[in-house]
Short mmCIF file of C-alpha atoms in Angstrom, two decimals:
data_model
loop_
_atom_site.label_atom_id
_atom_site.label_comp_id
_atom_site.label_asym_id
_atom_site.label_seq_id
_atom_site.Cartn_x
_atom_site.Cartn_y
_atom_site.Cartn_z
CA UNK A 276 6.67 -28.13 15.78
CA UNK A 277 5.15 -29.70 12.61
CA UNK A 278 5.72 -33.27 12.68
CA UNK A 279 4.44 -33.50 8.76
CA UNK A 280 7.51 -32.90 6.08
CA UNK A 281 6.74 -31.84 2.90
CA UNK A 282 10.19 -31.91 1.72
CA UNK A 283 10.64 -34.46 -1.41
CA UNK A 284 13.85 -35.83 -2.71
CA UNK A 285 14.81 -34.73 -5.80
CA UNK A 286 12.62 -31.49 -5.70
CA UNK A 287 13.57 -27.72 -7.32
CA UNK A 288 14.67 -25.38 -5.31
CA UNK A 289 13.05 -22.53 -5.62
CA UNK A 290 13.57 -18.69 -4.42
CA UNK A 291 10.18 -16.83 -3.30
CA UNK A 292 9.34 -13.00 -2.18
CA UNK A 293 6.98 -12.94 0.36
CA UNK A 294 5.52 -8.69 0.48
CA UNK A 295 3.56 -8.70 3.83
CA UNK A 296 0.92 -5.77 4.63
CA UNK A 297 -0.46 -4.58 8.25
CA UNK A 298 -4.00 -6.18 7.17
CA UNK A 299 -7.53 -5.59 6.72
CA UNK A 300 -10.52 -6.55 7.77
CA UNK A 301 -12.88 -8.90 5.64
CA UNK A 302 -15.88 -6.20 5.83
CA UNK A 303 -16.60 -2.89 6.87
CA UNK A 304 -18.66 -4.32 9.18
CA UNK A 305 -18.57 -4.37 13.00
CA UNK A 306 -18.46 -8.10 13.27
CA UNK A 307 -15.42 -8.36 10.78
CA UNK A 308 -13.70 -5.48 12.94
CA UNK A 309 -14.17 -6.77 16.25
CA UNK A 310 -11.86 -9.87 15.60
CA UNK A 311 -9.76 -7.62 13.56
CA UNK A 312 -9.41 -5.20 16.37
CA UNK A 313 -8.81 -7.79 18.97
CA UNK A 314 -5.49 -9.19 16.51
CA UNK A 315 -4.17 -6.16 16.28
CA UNK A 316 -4.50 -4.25 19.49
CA UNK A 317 -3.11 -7.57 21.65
CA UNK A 318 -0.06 -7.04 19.85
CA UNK A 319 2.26 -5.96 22.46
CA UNK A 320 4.80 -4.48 19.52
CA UNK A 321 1.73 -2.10 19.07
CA UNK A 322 1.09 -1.64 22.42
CA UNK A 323 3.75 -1.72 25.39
CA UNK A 324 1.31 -1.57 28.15
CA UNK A 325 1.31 -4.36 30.62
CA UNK A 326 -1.42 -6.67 29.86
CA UNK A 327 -3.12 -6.50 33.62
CA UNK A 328 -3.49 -2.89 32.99
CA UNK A 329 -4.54 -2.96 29.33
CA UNK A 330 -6.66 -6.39 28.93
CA UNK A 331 -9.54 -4.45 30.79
CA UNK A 332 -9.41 -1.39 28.79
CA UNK A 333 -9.43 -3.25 25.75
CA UNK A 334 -11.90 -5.75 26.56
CA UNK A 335 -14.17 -3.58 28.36
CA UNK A 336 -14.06 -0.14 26.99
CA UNK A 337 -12.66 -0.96 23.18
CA UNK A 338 -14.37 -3.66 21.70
CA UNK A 339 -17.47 -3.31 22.98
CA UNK A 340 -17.80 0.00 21.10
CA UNK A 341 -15.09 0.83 18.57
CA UNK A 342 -15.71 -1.75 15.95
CA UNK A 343 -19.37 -0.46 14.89
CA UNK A 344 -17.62 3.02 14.89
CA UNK A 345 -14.53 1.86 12.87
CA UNK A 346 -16.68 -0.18 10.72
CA UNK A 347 -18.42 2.94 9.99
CA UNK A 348 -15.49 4.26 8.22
CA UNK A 349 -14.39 1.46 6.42
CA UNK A 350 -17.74 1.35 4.51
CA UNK A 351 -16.67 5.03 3.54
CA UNK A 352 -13.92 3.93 1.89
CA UNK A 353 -14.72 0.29 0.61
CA UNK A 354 -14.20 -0.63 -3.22
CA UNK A 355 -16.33 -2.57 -4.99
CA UNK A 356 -13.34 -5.42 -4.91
CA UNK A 357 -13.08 -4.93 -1.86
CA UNK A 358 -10.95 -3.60 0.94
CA UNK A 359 -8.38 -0.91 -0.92
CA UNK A 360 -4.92 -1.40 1.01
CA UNK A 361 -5.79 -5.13 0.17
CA UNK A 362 -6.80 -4.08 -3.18
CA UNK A 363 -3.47 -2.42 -3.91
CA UNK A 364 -1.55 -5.16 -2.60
CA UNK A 365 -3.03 -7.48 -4.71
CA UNK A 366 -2.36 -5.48 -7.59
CA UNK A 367 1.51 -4.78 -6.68
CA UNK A 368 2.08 -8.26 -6.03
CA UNK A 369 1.46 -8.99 -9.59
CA UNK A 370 2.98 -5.99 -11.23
CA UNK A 371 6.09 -7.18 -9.01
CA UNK A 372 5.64 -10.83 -9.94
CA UNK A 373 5.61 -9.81 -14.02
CA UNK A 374 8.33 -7.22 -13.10
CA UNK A 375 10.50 -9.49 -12.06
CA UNK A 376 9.34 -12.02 -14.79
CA UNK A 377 10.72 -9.88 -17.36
CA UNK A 378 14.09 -9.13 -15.70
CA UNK A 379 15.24 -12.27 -14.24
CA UNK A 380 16.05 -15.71 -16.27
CA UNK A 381 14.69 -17.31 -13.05
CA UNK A 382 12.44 -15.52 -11.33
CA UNK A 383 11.31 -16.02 -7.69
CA UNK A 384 8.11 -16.88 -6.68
CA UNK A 385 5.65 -13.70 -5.73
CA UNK A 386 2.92 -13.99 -2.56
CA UNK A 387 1.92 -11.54 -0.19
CA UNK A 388 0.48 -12.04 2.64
CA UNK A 389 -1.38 -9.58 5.90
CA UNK A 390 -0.07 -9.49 9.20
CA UNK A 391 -3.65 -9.26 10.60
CA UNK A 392 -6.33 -10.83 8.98
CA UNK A 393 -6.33 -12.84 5.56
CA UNK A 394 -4.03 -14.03 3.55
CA UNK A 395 -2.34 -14.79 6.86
CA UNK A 396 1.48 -15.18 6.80
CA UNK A 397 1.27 -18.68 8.28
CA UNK A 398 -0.79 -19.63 5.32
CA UNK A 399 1.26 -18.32 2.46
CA UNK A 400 4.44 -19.21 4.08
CA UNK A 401 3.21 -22.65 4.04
CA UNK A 402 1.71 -22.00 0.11
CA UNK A 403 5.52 -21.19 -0.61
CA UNK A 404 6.96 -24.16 0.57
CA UNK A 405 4.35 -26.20 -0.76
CA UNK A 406 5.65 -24.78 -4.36
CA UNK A 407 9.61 -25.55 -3.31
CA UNK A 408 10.87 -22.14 -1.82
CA UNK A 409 13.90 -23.13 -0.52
CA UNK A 410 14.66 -19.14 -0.05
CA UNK A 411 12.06 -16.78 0.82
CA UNK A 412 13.19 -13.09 1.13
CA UNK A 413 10.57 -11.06 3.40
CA UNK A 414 9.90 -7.58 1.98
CA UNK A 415 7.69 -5.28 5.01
CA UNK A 416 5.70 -2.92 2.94
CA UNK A 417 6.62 -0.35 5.42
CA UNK A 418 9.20 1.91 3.84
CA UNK A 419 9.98 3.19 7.65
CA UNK A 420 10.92 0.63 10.29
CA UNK A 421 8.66 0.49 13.19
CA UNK A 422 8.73 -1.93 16.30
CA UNK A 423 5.00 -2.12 15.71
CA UNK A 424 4.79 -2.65 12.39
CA UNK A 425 8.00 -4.01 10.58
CA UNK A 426 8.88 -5.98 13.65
CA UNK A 427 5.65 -7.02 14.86
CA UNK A 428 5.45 -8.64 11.18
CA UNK A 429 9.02 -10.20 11.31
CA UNK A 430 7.30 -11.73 14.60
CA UNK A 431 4.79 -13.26 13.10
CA UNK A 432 7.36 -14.24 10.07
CA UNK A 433 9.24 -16.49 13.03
CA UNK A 434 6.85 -17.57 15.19
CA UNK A 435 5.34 -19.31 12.16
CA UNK A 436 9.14 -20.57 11.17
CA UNK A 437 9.25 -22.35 14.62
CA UNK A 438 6.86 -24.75 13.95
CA UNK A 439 8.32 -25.83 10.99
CA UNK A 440 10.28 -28.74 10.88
CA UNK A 441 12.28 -28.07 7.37
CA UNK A 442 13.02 -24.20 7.80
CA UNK A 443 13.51 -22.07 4.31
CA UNK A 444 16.53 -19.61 4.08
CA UNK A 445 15.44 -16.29 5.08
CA UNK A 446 16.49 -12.74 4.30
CA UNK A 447 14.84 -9.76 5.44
CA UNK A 448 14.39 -6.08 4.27
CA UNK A 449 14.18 -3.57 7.03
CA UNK A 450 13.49 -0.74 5.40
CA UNK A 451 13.67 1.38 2.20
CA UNK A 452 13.38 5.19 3.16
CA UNK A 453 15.94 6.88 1.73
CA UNK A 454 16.08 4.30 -1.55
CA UNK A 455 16.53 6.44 -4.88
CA UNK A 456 14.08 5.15 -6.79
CA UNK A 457 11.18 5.10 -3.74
CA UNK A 458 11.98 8.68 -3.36
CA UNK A 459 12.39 9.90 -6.87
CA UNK A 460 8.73 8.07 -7.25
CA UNK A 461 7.30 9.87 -4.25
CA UNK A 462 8.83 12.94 -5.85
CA UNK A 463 6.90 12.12 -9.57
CA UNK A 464 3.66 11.31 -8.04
CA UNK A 465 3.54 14.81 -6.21
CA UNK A 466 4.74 16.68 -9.53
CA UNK A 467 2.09 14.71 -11.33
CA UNK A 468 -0.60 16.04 -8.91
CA UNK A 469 0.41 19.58 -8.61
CA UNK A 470 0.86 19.44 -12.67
CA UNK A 471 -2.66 18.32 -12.88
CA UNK A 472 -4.46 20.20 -10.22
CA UNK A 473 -1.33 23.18 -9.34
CA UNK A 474 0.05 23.79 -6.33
CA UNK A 475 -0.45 24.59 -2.43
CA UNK A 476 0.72 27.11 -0.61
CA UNK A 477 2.00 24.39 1.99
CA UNK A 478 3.02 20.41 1.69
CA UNK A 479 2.17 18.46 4.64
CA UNK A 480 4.37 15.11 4.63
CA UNK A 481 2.52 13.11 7.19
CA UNK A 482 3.38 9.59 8.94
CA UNK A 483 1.62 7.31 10.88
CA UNK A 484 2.57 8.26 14.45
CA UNK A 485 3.98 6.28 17.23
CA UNK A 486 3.57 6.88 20.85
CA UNK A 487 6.85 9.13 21.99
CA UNK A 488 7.79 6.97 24.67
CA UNK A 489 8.94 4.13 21.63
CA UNK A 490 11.28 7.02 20.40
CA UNK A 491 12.77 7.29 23.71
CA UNK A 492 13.20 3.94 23.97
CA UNK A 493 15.54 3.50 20.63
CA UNK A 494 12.84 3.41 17.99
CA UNK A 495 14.46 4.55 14.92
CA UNK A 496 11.08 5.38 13.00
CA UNK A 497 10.88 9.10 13.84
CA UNK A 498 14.59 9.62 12.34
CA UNK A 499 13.43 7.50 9.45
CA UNK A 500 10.82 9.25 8.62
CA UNK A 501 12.50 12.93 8.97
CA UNK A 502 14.61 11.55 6.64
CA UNK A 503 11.92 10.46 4.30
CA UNK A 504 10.50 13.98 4.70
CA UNK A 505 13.69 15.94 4.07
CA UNK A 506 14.71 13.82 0.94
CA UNK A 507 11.22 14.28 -0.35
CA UNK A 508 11.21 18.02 0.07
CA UNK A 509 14.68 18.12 -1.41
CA UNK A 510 13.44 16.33 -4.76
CA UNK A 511 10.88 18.64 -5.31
CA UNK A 512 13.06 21.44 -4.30
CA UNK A 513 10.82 22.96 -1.63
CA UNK A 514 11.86 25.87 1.01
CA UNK A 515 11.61 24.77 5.04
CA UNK A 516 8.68 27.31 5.18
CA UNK A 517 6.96 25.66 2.09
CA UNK A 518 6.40 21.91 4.19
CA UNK A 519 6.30 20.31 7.19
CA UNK A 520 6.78 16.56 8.47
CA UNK A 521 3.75 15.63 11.06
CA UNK A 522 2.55 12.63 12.19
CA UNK A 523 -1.14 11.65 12.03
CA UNK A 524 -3.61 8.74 14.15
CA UNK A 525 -2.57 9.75 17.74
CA UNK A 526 -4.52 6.98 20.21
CA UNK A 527 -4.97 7.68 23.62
CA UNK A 528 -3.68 9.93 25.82
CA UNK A 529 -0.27 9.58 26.29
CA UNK A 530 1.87 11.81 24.05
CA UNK A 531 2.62 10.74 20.50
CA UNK A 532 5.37 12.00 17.70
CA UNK A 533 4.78 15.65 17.15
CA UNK A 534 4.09 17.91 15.21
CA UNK A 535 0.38 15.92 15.47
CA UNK A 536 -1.12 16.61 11.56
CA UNK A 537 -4.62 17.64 12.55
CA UNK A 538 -3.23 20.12 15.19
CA UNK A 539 -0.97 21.41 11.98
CA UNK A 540 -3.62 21.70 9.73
CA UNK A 541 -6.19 23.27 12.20
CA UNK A 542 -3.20 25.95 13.12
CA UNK A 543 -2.93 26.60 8.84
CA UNK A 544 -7.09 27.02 8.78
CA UNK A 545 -7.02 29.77 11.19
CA UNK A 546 -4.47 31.23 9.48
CA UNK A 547 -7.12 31.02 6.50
CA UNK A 548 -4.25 29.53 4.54
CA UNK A 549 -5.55 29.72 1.15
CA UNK A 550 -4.56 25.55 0.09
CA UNK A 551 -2.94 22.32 1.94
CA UNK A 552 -1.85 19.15 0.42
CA UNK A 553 -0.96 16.55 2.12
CA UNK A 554 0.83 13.41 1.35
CA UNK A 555 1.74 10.13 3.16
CA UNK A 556 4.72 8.49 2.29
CA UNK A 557 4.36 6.06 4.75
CA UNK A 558 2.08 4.35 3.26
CA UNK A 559 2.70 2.77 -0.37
CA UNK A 560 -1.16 2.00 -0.93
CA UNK A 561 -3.72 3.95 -0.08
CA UNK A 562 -5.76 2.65 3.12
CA UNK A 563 -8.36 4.17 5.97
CA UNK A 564 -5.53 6.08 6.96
CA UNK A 565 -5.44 7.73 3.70
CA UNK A 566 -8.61 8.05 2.30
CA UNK A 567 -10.89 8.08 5.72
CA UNK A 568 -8.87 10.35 7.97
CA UNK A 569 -6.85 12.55 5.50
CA UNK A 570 -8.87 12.91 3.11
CA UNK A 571 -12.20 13.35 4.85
CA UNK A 572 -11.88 14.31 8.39
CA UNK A 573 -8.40 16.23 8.15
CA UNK A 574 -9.28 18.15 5.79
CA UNK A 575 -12.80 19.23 7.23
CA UNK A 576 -10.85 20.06 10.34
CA UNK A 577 -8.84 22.31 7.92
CA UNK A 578 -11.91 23.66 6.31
CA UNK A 579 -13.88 24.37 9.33
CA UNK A 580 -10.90 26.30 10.90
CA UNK A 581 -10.84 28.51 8.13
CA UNK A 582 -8.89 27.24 5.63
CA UNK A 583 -9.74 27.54 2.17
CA UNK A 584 -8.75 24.72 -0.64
CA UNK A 585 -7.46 20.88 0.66
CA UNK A 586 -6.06 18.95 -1.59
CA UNK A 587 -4.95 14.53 -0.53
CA UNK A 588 -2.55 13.43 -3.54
CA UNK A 589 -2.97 9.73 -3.69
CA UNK A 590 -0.36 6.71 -2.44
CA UNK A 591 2.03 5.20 -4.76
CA UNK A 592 -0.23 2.16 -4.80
CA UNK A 593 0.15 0.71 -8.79
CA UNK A 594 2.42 3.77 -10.38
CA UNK A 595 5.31 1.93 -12.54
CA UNK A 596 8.21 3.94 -11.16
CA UNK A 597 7.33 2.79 -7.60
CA UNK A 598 7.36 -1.26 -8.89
CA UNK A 599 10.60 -0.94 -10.65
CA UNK A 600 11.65 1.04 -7.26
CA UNK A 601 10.28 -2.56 -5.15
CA UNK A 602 11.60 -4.47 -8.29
CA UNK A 603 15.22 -2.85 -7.26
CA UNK A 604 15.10 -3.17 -3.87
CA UNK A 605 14.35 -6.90 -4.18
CA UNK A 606 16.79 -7.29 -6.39
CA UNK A 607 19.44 -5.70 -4.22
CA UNK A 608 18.57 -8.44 -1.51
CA UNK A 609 18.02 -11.66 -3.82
CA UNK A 610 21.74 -11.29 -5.00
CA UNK A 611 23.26 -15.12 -5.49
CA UNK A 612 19.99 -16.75 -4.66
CA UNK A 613 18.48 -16.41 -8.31
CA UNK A 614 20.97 -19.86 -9.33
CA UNK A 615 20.05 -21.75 -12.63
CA UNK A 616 16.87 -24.09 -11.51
CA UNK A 617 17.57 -27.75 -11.41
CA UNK A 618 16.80 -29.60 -14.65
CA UNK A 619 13.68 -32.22 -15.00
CA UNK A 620 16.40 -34.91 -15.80
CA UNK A 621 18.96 -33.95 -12.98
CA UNK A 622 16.22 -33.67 -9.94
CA UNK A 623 14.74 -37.44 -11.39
CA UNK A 624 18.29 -37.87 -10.57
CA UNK A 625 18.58 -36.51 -7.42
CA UNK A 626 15.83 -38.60 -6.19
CA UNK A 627 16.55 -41.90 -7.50
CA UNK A 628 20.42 -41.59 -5.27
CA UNK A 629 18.32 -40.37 -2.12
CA UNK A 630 15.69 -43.63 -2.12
CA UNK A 631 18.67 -45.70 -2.97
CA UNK A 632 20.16 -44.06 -0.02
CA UNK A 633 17.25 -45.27 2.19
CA UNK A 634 15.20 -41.75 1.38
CA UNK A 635 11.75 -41.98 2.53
CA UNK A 636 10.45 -40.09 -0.17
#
């Protein structure tokens, strides 16, 4: 525990919105992946094999190699500002931040922060209450909950907590699949595509995927994201034959969530299907996921299999009807926290009764 208090007498208290992200590296670059990597595949939310069995693989078979290849495919992808899921987080961060602004008399205070890699959450959790968040509500941007990715970033989100000494008030947002207004602006981007560039003769709604053995073991992402899938295919009135819900970046060899979206789309080319689009709702900004494997090597798996026309329709990333969807949902969950801030002349106050008191500072 932190033996340092920043607490002060006589200080605002203020409400904050912390939006954390899975995290990126710095570069696309094999020496910014390789610590990346390491972060991220020690987690043992993200993988639940005993560490004397998986240490050496990952140590001895992983790193060595997969970071120049990784890195490889980050440069693909890489904006000029940089990396694009941090790009887009950025960007939604402040579009939240003015969103709220311009509803609320008192607005909270807007950070985000990546659960691997930079800004880390132990550094903007400690920006936050450096600025007087008294209340910090923790928004995943995983619309799906996951054990390894909404609750390996509540994890980090309390292991940070326990080594403070004066905690913030926390509330937490699980997850938003079935909210209205996330769905109806899933719905609007896809219309918006297909109005632009018309439509295919199949949807593909693909998820991340998650090893089977985490559904078996009370993981409720697969239902969540069936659900996700169904509601999206309702809004845009679609037939059963006209989609299908698969899951995509299958590790390993163990069996993941089927059906697997590269075996799906392979199956559709050699049935020279004549156009797939495919869209990832699990994501709300576009990422390597995205842009590296859906957009480039699913769809020359499609191609090359026979399939004629493939078609990626962007993330949510900075559309308006998905911020006033996040503006809602944070909204929902900062109900009687958003109380009239303490005056200049009432927090002088404050403090001049506390080092009466015997207040330190």
């Amino acid at each position: 525990m932190t033996s340092k208090s920043i607490y002060q007498h006589g200080s605002p208290n203020r409400t904050g919105v912390l939006l954390i992200n899975l995290g990126t590296p710095d570069a696309p670059t094999a020496q910014a992946l390789r610590p990346y990597l390491k972060e991220f595949l020690s987690n043992p939310r993200v993988i639940e094999i005993p560490k004397l069995i998986w240490w050496p693989i990952l140590h001895g078979f992983i790193l060595p190699f997969r970071p120049k290849a990784s890195a490889e495919k980050y440069a693909k992808i890489w904006m000029p500002e940089g990396s694009p899921l941090k790009v887009h987080t950025e960007r939604q961060t402040k579009l939240l931040r003015d969103e709220l602004h311009r509803r609320l008399q008192n607005p909270p205070i807007v950070e985000y922060a990546m659960n691997i890699g930079k800004p880390s959450v132990a550094t903007v959790l400690s920006k936050m209450q450096e600025q007087g968040c008294e209340r910090i509500l923790i928004i995943p941007l995983f619309p799906q909950y996951a054990a390894s990715s909404t609750a390996a970033a509540m994890d980090n989100v309390f292991t940070v907590l326990s080594h403070m000494r004066n905690l913030p008030a926390i509330r937490t947002v699980k997850q938003y699949h079935d909210h209205p207004g996330y769905i109806a602006a899933l719905a609007q981007n896809v219309r918006d595509y297909w109005e632009v560039n018309g439509r295919p003769d199949k949807l593909i709604i693909s998820f991340h995927g998650t090893p089977r053995a985490s559904l078996d073991k009370g993981d409720p992402y697969h239902c969540a994201c069936q659900k996700t899938g169904r509601l999206l295919a309702e809004a845009l009135a679609l037939d059963t034959n006209q989609y299908s819900v698969c899951f995509q970046s299958r590790f390993g060899k163990a069996k993941w969530l089927t059906p697997y979206t590269a075996t799906t789309v392979m199956q559709l080319g050699k049935e020279q299907t004549q156009r797939v689009d495919v869209v990832c709702p699990g994501f709300v900004s576009d990422c390597l996921e995205t842009l590296e494997e859906i957009a480039m090597e699913v769809k020359d798996t499609f191609t090359q299999a026979g399939g004629k026309e493939f078609h990626y329709i962007p993330c949510l990333n900075e559309r308006g009807d998905w911020i006033q969807a996040l503006a809602d949902i944070a909204c929902t969950h900062l109900q009687g926290w958003l109380e009239t801030p303490v005056t200049e002349e009432a927090a002088k106050l404050s403090r001049k009764l506390a080092l009466e008191l015997g207040a330190s500072n």
